[in-house]
Coordinates of N, CA, C and O and ligand atoms in Angstrom, one line a residue:
M1 N -12.2 -11.7 -19.3 CA -12.3 -10.7 -18.3 C -11.0 -9.9 -18.3 O -9.9 -10.4 -18.3
S2 N -11.2 -8.5 -18.3 CA -10.0 -7.7 -18.3 C -9.3 -7.8 -16.9 O -10.0 -8.1 -15.9
P3 N -8.0 -7.4 -16.9 CA -7.3 -7.5 -15.6 C -8.0 -6.6 -14.5 O -8.1 -6.9 -13.4
E4 N -8.5 -5.4 -15.0 CA -9.1 -4.5 -14.1 C -10.4 -5.0 -13.5 O -10.7 -4.8 -12.3
T5 N -11.1 -5.8 -14.2 CA -12.4 -6.4 -13.7 C -12.1 -7.4 -12.6 O -12.9 -7.5 -11.7
A6 N -11.0 -8.1 -12.7 CA -10.7 -9.2 -11.8 C -9.8 -8.6 -10.6 O -9.6 -9.4 -9.6
C7 N -9.4 -7.4 -10.7 CA -8.3 -6.9 -9.8 C -8.9 -6.3 -8.5 O -9.7 -5.4 -8.6
I8 N -8.5 -6.9 -7.4 CA -9.0 -6.4 -6.1 C -8.7 -4.9 -5.8 O -9.5 -4.2 -5.3
F9 N -7.5 -4.5 -6.2 CA -7.1 -3.1 -6.0 C -7.9 -2.2 -6.9 O -8.2 -1.1 -6.4
C10 N -8.2 -2.6 -8.1 CA -9.1 -1.7 -8.9 C -10.5 -1.6 -8.3 O -11.1 -0.6 -8.3
H11 N -10.9 -2.7 -7.7 CA -12.2 -2.6 -7.0 C -12.2 -1.7 -5.8 O -13.1 -0.9 -5.5
I12 N -11.0 -1.7 -5.1 CA -10.9 -0.7 -4.0 C -10.8 0.7 -4.5 O -11.5 1.6 -3.9
V13 N -10.1 0.9 -5.6 CA -10.0 2.3 -6.1 C -11.4 2.8 -6.5 O -11.8 3.9 -6.2
A14 N -12.2 1.9 -7.1 CA -13.6 2.2 -7.5 C -14.6 2.3 -6.4 O -15.8 2.6 -6.6
G15 N -14.2 1.9 -5.2 CA -15.1 1.9 -4.1 C -16.0 0.6 -4.0 O -17.0 0.6 -3.3
R16 N -15.7 -0.4 -4.9 CA -16.5 -1.6 -4.9 C -16.1 -2.6 -3.9 O -16.8 -3.6 -3.7
A17 N -14.9 -2.4 -3.3 CA -14.4 -3.3 -2.3 C -14.0 -2.5 -1.1 O -13.5 -1.3 -1.3
P18 N -14.1 -2.9 0.1 CA -13.8 -2.1 1.3 C -12.3 -2.0 1.5 O -11.5 -2.9 1.1
A19 N -11.9 -0.9 2.1 CA -10.4 -0.8 2.4 C -10.4 0.4 3.5 O -11.2 1.3 3.5
A20 N -9.3 0.3 4.3 CA -9.1 1.4 5.3 C -8.2 2.4 4.6 O -7.0 2.3 4.7
K21 N -8.9 3.3 3.9 CA -8.1 4.3 3.1 C -7.5 5.4 4.0 O -8.2 5.8 4.9
I22 N -6.3 5.8 3.7 CA -5.6 6.8 4.4 C -5.8 8.1 3.7 O -6.2 9.2 4.3
V23 N -5.4 8.1 2.4 CA -5.5 9.3 1.6 C -5.5 9.0 0.1 O -4.9 7.9 -0.2
E24 N -6.0 9.9 -0.7 CA -5.9 9.7 -2.1 C -5.5 11.0 -2.8 O -5.9 12.1 -2.3
T25 N -4.9 10.9 -3.9 CA -4.6 12.1 -4.8 C -5.3 11.8 -6.1 O -5.9 10.8 -6.3
E26 N -5.0 12.6 -7.1 CA -5.7 12.4 -8.4 C -5.4 11.0 -8.9 O -6.2 10.3 -9.4
H27 N -4.1 10.6 -8.8 CA -3.7 9.3 -9.5 C -3.2 8.3 -8.5 O -2.8 7.2 -9.0
A28 N -3.3 8.5 -7.2 CA -2.7 7.5 -6.3 C -3.6 7.4 -5.0 O -4.3 8.3 -4.7
L29 N -3.4 6.2 -4.4 CA -4.2 5.9 -3.2 C -3.4 5.2 -2.2 O -2.6 4.3 -2.6
A30 N -3.5 5.5 -0.9 CA -2.9 4.8 0.2 C -3.9 4.2 1.1 O -4.9 4.9 1.5
F31 N -3.8 2.9 1.4 CA -4.7 2.2 2.3 C -3.9 1.2 3.1 O -2.8 0.7 2.7
L32 N -4.5 0.7 4.2 CA -3.8 -0.3 5.1 C -4.0 -1.7 4.5 O -5.0 -2.0 3.9
D33 N -2.9 -2.4 4.6 CA -2.9 -3.8 4.2 C -3.8 -4.7 5.1 O -3.8 -4.5 6.3
L34 N -4.6 -5.5 4.4 CA -5.6 -6.3 5.2 C -4.9 -7.4 6.0 O -5.5 -7.9 7.0
F35 N -3.8 -7.8 5.5 CA -3.0 -8.9 6.2 C -1.7 -8.3 6.6 O -0.6 -8.6 6.0
P36 N -1.7 -7.4 7.6 CA -0.4 -6.7 7.9 C 0.7 -7.5 8.4 O 0.5 -8.4 9.2
S37 N 1.9 -7.2 8.0 CA 3.1 -7.8 8.5 C 3.4 -7.2 9.9 O 3.8 -7.9 10.8
T38 N 3.2 -5.9 10.0 CA 3.2 -5.2 11.3 C 2.1 -4.2 11.4 O 1.5 -3.9 10.3
D39 N 1.8 -3.7 12.6 CA 0.7 -2.8 12.7 C 1.0 -1.5 11.9 O 2.1 -0.9 12.1
G40 N 0.2 -1.1 11.0 CA 0.4 0.1 10.2 C 0.8 -0.2 8.8 O 1.0 0.7 8.0
H41 N 1.1 -1.5 8.5 CA 1.5 -1.9 7.1 C 0.5 -1.3 6.1 O -0.7 -1.5 6.1
T42 N 1.1 -0.5 5.2 CA 0.3 0.3 4.3 C 0.7 0.0 2.8 O 1.9 -0.4 2.6
L43 N -0.2 0.1 1.9 CA 0.1 0.0 0.5 C -0.2 1.3 -0.2 O -1.2 1.9 0.1
V44 N 0.6 1.7 -1.1 CA 0.4 2.9 -1.9 C 0.4 2.4 -3.4 O 1.3 1.8 -3.9
I45 N -0.7 2.8 -4.1 CA -0.9 2.3 -5.4 C -1.3 3.4 -6.4 O -1.9 4.4 -6.0
P46 N -1.1 3.2 -7.7 CA -1.7 4.1 -8.7 C -3.1 3.7 -8.9 O -3.5 2.5 -8.7
K47 N -4.0 4.7 -9.1 CA -5.4 4.3 -9.4 C -5.5 3.6 -10.7 O -6.4 2.8 -10.9
R48 N -4.7 3.9 -11.6 CA -4.6 3.3 -13.0 C -4.1 1.9 -12.8 O -3.1 1.7 -12.1
H49 N -4.6 0.9 -13.5 CA -4.1 -0.5 -13.4 C -2.9 -0.7 -14.2 O -2.9 -0.5 -15.4
Y50 N -1.8 -1.0 -13.6 CA -0.7 -1.7 -14.3 C 0.0 -2.6 -13.3 O -0.1 -2.4 -12.1
E51 N 0.6 -3.7 -13.9 CA 1.0 -4.8 -13.1 C 2.2 -4.6 -12.2 O 2.2 -5.0 -11.1
N52 N 3.2 -4.0 -12.8 CA 4.5 -4.0 -12.1 C 5.3 -2.8 -12.5 O 4.9 -1.9 -13.3
L53 N 6.5 -2.7 -12.0 CA 7.4 -1.6 -12.3 C 7.8 -1.5 -13.8 O 7.9 -0.4 -14.3
F54 N 7.8 -2.7 -14.5 CA 8.2 -2.6 -15.9 C 7.1 -1.9 -16.7 O 7.4 -1.4 -17.7
E55 N 5.9 -2.0 -16.2 CA 4.7 -1.4 -17.0 C 4.4 0.0 -16.5 O 3.5 0.6 -17.1
A56 N 5.0 0.4 -15.5 CA 4.6 1.7 -14.8 C 4.7 2.9 -15.8 O 5.7 2.9 -16.6
D57 N 3.8 3.8 -15.7 CA 3.8 5.0 -16.6 C 4.4 6.2 -15.9 O 4.4 6.3 -14.7
E58 N 4.9 7.1 -16.7 CA 5.6 8.3 -16.2 C 4.7 9.3 -15.5 O 5.2 10.1 -14.7
E59 N 3.4 9.2 -15.8 CA 2.5 10.2 -15.2 C 2.2 9.8 -13.7 O 2.2 10.7 -12.9
T60 N 2.0 8.6 -13.5 CA 1.5 8.2 -12.1 C 2.6 7.7 -11.2 O 2.5 7.9 -10.0
L61 N 3.7 7.2 -11.7 CA 4.7 6.6 -10.8 C 5.3 7.6 -9.9 O 5.4 7.4 -8.7
P62 N 5.7 8.9 -10.4 CA 6.2 9.8 -9.4 C 5.2 10.2 -8.3 O 5.5 10.3 -7.2
E63 N 3.9 10.3 -8.7 CA 2.8 10.6 -7.8 C 2.7 9.5 -6.7 O 2.5 9.9 -5.5
V64 N 2.8 8.3 -7.1 CA 2.7 7.2 -6.2 C 3.8 7.3 -5.1 O 3.5 7.2 -3.9
H65 N 5.0 7.6 -5.6 CA 6.1 7.6 -4.7 C 6.2 8.8 -3.8 O 6.7 8.8 -2.7
L66 N 5.7 10.0 -4.4 CA 5.6 11.2 -3.5 C 4.5 11.0 -2.5 O 4.7 11.4 -1.3
L67 N 3.5 10.3 -2.8 CA 2.4 10.0 -1.8 C 3.0 9.0 -0.8 O 2.7 9.1 0.4
A68 N 3.8 8.0 -1.2 CA 4.4 7.1 -0.3 C 5.3 7.8 0.7 O 5.3 7.5 1.9
R69 N 6.0 8.8 0.3 CA 6.9 9.6 1.2 C 6.0 10.3 2.2 O 6.3 10.4 3.4
R70 N 5.0 11.0 1.7 CA 4.1 11.7 2.6 C 3.4 10.8 3.6 O 3.4 11.2 4.8
V71 N 3.0 9.7 3.2 CA 2.3 8.7 4.1 C 3.3 8.2 5.1 O 3.1 8.0 6.3
A72 N 4.5 7.9 4.6 CA 5.6 7.3 5.5 C 5.9 8.3 6.6 O 6.1 7.9 7.8
R73 N 5.9 9.6 6.3 CA 6.2 10.6 7.3 C 5.1 10.7 8.3 O 5.3 10.8 9.5
A74 N 3.8 10.6 7.8 CA 2.7 10.6 8.7 C 2.7 9.3 9.6 O 2.4 9.4 10.8
M75 N 3.1 8.2 9.0 CA 3.2 6.9 9.8 C 4.3 7.1 10.9 O 4.1 6.6 12.0
R76 N 5.4 7.8 10.6 CA 6.4 8.0 11.5 C 5.9 8.8 12.7 O 6.2 8.5 13.8
Q77 N 5.2 9.8 12.4 CA 4.6 10.7 13.4 C 3.6 9.9 14.3 O 3.6 10.0 15.5
A78 N 2.7 9.1 13.6 CA 1.6 8.5 14.4 C 2.1 7.3 15.2 O 1.6 7.0 16.2
L79 N 3.1 6.5 14.6 CA 3.4 5.2 15.2 C 4.8 5.2 15.8 O 5.1 4.2 16.5
A80 N 5.6 6.2 15.5 CA 7.0 6.2 16.0 C 7.7 4.9 15.9 O 8.3 4.3 16.9
P81 N 7.8 4.3 14.7 CA 8.5 3.0 14.6 C 10.1 3.3 14.6 O 10.5 4.5 14.5
D82 N 10.8 2.3 14.8 CA 12.3 2.4 14.8 C 12.8 2.6 13.3 O 13.8 3.2 13.1
G83 N 12.1 2.0 12.4 CA 12.5 2.1 11.0 C 11.3 1.8 10.1 O 10.2 1.5 10.6
M84 N 11.5 2.0 8.8 CA 10.3 1.9 7.9 C 10.9 1.1 6.6 O 11.8 1.6 6.0
M85 N 10.2 0.0 6.3 CA 10.6 -0.7 5.1 C 9.7 -0.2 4.0 O 8.5 -0.1 4.2
A86 N 10.3 0.2 2.8 CA 9.5 0.5 1.6 C 9.9 -0.4 0.5 O 11.1 -0.4 0.2
L87 N 9.0 -1.2 0.0 CA 9.5 -2.2 -1.0 C 8.3 -2.6 -1.9 O 7.1 -2.3 -1.6
Q88 N 8.7 -3.2 -3.0 CA 7.8 -3.4 -4.1 C 8.2 -4.6 -4.8 O 9.4 -4.8 -5.1
L89 N 7.3 -5.5 -5.1 CA 7.6 -6.8 -5.7 C 7.1 -6.9 -7.1 O 6.0 -6.4 -7.4
N90 N 7.9 -7.6 -8.0 CA 7.5 -7.7 -9.4 C 7.6 -9.1 -9.9 O 8.7 -9.7 -10.0
G91 N 6.4 -9.7 -10.1 CA 6.3 -11.1 -10.5 C 6.1 -12.1 -9.4 O 6.6 -11.9 -8.3
A92 N 5.5 -13.2 -9.7 CA 5.2 -14.2 -8.7 C 6.5 -14.7 -8.1 O 6.6 -15.0 -6.8
A93 N 7.5 -14.8 -8.9 CA 8.8 -15.4 -8.4 C 9.4 -14.4 -7.4 O 10.3 -14.9 -6.5
A94 N 9.1 -13.2 -7.4 CA 9.6 -12.2 -6.5 C 8.7 -12.1 -5.3 O 8.9 -11.3 -4.3
G95 N 7.6 -12.9 -5.3 CA 6.6 -12.8 -4.1 C 5.4 -12.0 -4.3 O 4.6 -11.9 -3.4
Q96 N 5.3 -11.4 -5.6 CA 4.1 -10.6 -5.8 C 2.8 -11.5 -5.8 O 2.8 -12.5 -6.5
T97 N 1.8 -11.0 -5.1 CA 0.5 -11.8 -5.1 C -0.7 -11.0 -5.6 O -1.6 -11.6 -6.0
V98 N -0.6 -9.7 -5.6 CA -1.6 -8.9 -6.2 C -1.0 -8.2 -7.4 O 0.0 -7.4 -7.2
F99 N -1.5 -8.4 -8.6 CA -0.8 -7.9 -9.8 C -1.3 -6.6 -10.3 O -1.7 -6.4 -11.4
H100 N -1.3 -5.7 -9.3 CA -1.6 -4.2 -9.6 C -0.5 -3.5 -8.8 O -0.4 -3.7 -7.6
Y101 N 0.3 -2.7 -9.5 CA 1.5 -2.1 -8.9 C 1.2 -1.6 -7.5 O 0.2 -0.9 -7.3
H102 N 2.1 -1.8 -6.5 CA 2.0 -1.2 -5.2 C 3.3 -1.2 -4.5 O 4.1 -2.1 -4.7
T103 N 3.4 -0.2 -3.6 CA 4.6 -0.1 -2.7 C 4.1 -0.4 -1.3 O 3.1 0.1 -0.9
H104 N 4.8 -1.3 -0.7 CA 4.5 -1.6 0.8 C 5.3 -0.6 1.6 O 6.5 -0.3 1.4
L105 N 4.6 -0.1 2.6 CA 5.3 0.7 3.7 C 5.1 -0.1 5.0 O 4.0 -0.3 5.4
I106 N 6.2 -0.6 5.6 CA 6.1 -1.5 6.7 C 6.9 -0.9 7.9 O 8.1 -0.9 7.9
P107 N 6.1 -0.4 8.9 CA 6.9 0.1 10.1 C 7.5 -1.0 10.8 O 6.9 -2.0 11.0
R108 N 8.7 -0.8 11.3 CA 9.4 -1.9 12.0 C 10.0 -1.5 13.3 O 10.4 -0.3 13.5
R109 N 10.0 -2.4 14.2 CA 10.7 -2.3 15.5 C 12.1 -2.9 15.4 O 12.2 -4.0 14.7
A110 N 13.0 -2.4 16.1 CA 14.4 -2.9 16.2 C 14.3 -4.4 16.6 O 13.6 -4.7 17.6
G111 N 14.9 -5.3 15.9 CA 15.0 -6.7 16.3 C 13.8 -7.5 15.9 O 13.8 -8.7 16.1
S112 N 12.7 -6.9 15.3 CA 11.6 -7.7 15.0 C 11.8 -8.5 13.7 O 12.7 -8.2 12.9
E113 N 11.1 -9.6 13.6 CA 11.3 -10.5 12.5 C 11.0 -9.8 11.1 O 10.0 -9.0 11.0
L114 N 11.9 -10.0 10.1 CA 11.8 -9.4 8.8 C 10.8 -10.1 8.0 O 11.1 -11.2 7.5
R115 N 9.6 -9.6 7.8 CA 8.6 -10.3 7.0 C 7.9 -9.3 6.1 O 7.6 -8.1 6.5
I116 N 7.5 -9.7 4.9 CA 6.8 -8.8 4.0 C 5.3 -9.0 4.2 O 4.5 -8.1 4.2
H117 N 4.9 -10.3 4.2 CA 3.5 -10.6 4.3 C 3.1 -11.1 5.6 O 3.8 -11.9 6.3
G118 N 1.9 -10.6 6.1 CA 1.3 -11.1 7.4 C 0.6 -12.4 7.2 O 0.4 -12.8 6.1
R119 N 0.2 -13.0 8.3 CA -0.4 -14.3 8.2 C -1.9 -14.2 8.6 O -2.7 -15.0 8.2
E120 N -2.3 -13.2 9.3 CA -3.7 -13.1 9.8 C -4.4 -11.8 9.3 O -3.7 -10.8 9.2
Q121 N -5.6 -12.0 9.0 CA -6.4 -10.8 8.6 C -6.6 -9.9 9.8 O -7.0 -10.3 10.9
A122 N -6.5 -8.6 9.6 CA -6.6 -7.6 10.7 C -8.1 -7.3 10.9 O -8.9 -7.5 9.9
D123 N -8.5 -6.8 12.0 CA -9.8 -6.4 12.4 C -10.1 -5.1 11.6 O -9.4 -4.1 11.8
P124 N -11.2 -5.0 10.8 CA -11.4 -3.8 10.0 C -11.6 -2.6 10.8 O -11.3 -1.5 10.4
A125 N -12.2 -2.8 12.0 CA -12.4 -1.6 12.9 C -11.1 -1.0 13.4 O -10.9 0.2 13.5
H126 N -10.1 -1.9 13.7 CA -8.8 -1.5 14.1 C -8.1 -0.8 12.9 O -7.5 0.3 13.1
L127 N -8.3 -1.3 11.7 CA -7.6 -0.7 10.6 C -8.2 0.7 10.3 O -7.5 1.6 10.0
A128 N -9.5 0.8 10.5 CA -10.2 2.1 10.2 C -9.6 3.1 11.2 O -9.4 4.3 10.9
A129 N -9.5 2.7 12.5 CA -9.0 3.7 13.5 C -7.5 4.0 13.2 O -7.1 5.2 13.4
L130 N -6.8 3.1 12.8 CA -5.3 3.3 12.5 C -5.2 4.3 11.3 O -4.4 5.2 11.3
A131 N -6.1 4.0 10.3 CA -6.0 4.9 9.1 C -6.3 6.3 9.5 O -5.7 7.3 9.0
A132 N -7.3 6.5 10.4 CA -7.6 7.9 10.8 C -6.4 8.5 11.6 O -6.1 9.7 11.4
R133 N -5.8 7.7 12.4 CA -4.6 8.2 13.2 C -3.5 8.6 12.3 O -2.9 9.7 12.5
I134 N -3.2 7.8 11.3 CA -2.1 8.2 10.3 C -2.6 9.4 9.5 O -1.8 10.3 9.3
G135 N -3.8 9.4 9.1 CA -4.4 10.4 8.2 C -4.3 11.8 9.0 O -4.0 12.8 8.3
A136 N -4.5 11.8 10.3 CA -4.4 13.0 11.1 C -3.0 13.6 11.1 O -2.9 14.8 11.4
E137 N -2.0 12.9 10.7 CA -0.6 13.4 10.8 C -0.1 13.8 9.4 O 1.0 14.2 9.2
L138 N -1.0 13.7 8.4 CA -0.6 14.0 7.0 C -0.3 15.5 6.8 O -1.1 16.3 7.4
E139 N 0.7 15.8 6.1 CA 1.0 17.3 5.8 C 0.7 17.5 4.4 O 0.6 16.6 3.5
Ligands
AMP201 P1 2.3 -8.4 -2.9 O1 2.7 -9.8 -2.4 O2 3.5 -7.5 -2.9 O3 1.6 -8.5 -4.2 O4 1.4 -7.8 -1.8 C1 0.0 -7.8 -1.9 C2 -0.5 -7.3 -0.6 O5 -1.9 -7.0 -0.7 C3 -0.4 -8.3 0.5 O6 0.4 -7.8 1.6 C4 -1.8 -8.6 1.0 O7 -2.0 -8.8 2.3 C5 -2.5 -7.3 0.5 N1 -4.0 -7.5 0.2 C6 -4.6 -8.4 -0.5 N2 -5.9 -8.2 -0.6 C7 -6.1 -7.0 0.0 C8 -7.3 -6.3 0.3 N3 -8.5 -6.6 -0.1 N4 -7.2 -5.1 1.0 C9 -6.0 -4.8 1.5 N5 -4.8 -5.4 1.3 C10 -4.9 -6.6 0.6
ZN202 ZN1 -5.9 -3.2 -10.7

């Protein structure tokens, strides 16, 4: 089986798996994390499958990160967090669990616990409403 066939994010890109999508461009997609660390936890990915930063290509990587900036700004408008964590993990030893490149955007409140991964699955209806709220603030 090719990595793309087994990859949950490739299934989301292709519309074969559900996700609370915020926005997509030609080569990039932003959607809410199903196990959010905080409310609004978002992932920004290339539509093309590659595993990590080492494999990233020059065509899509800038687009992914420009979309991350655009979505981060919309999240700041919609959620008014005190800060925003933007981070990206490479390899299981670094904590990567889905092996399709992605940047996490995690809105944070002052003094809240520093965590990358959430423990509970979010309510899909809540995620859909949140995606619409963030999407409404996109420029
Ligand atoms: P990482 O550990 O950096 O590879 O992060 C992978 C992220 O993907 C985690 O925060 C998971 O909660 C998230 N995740 C896994 N499956 C899904 C899914 N089907 N939809 C949305 N987010 C997911
Ligand atoms: Zn993939």
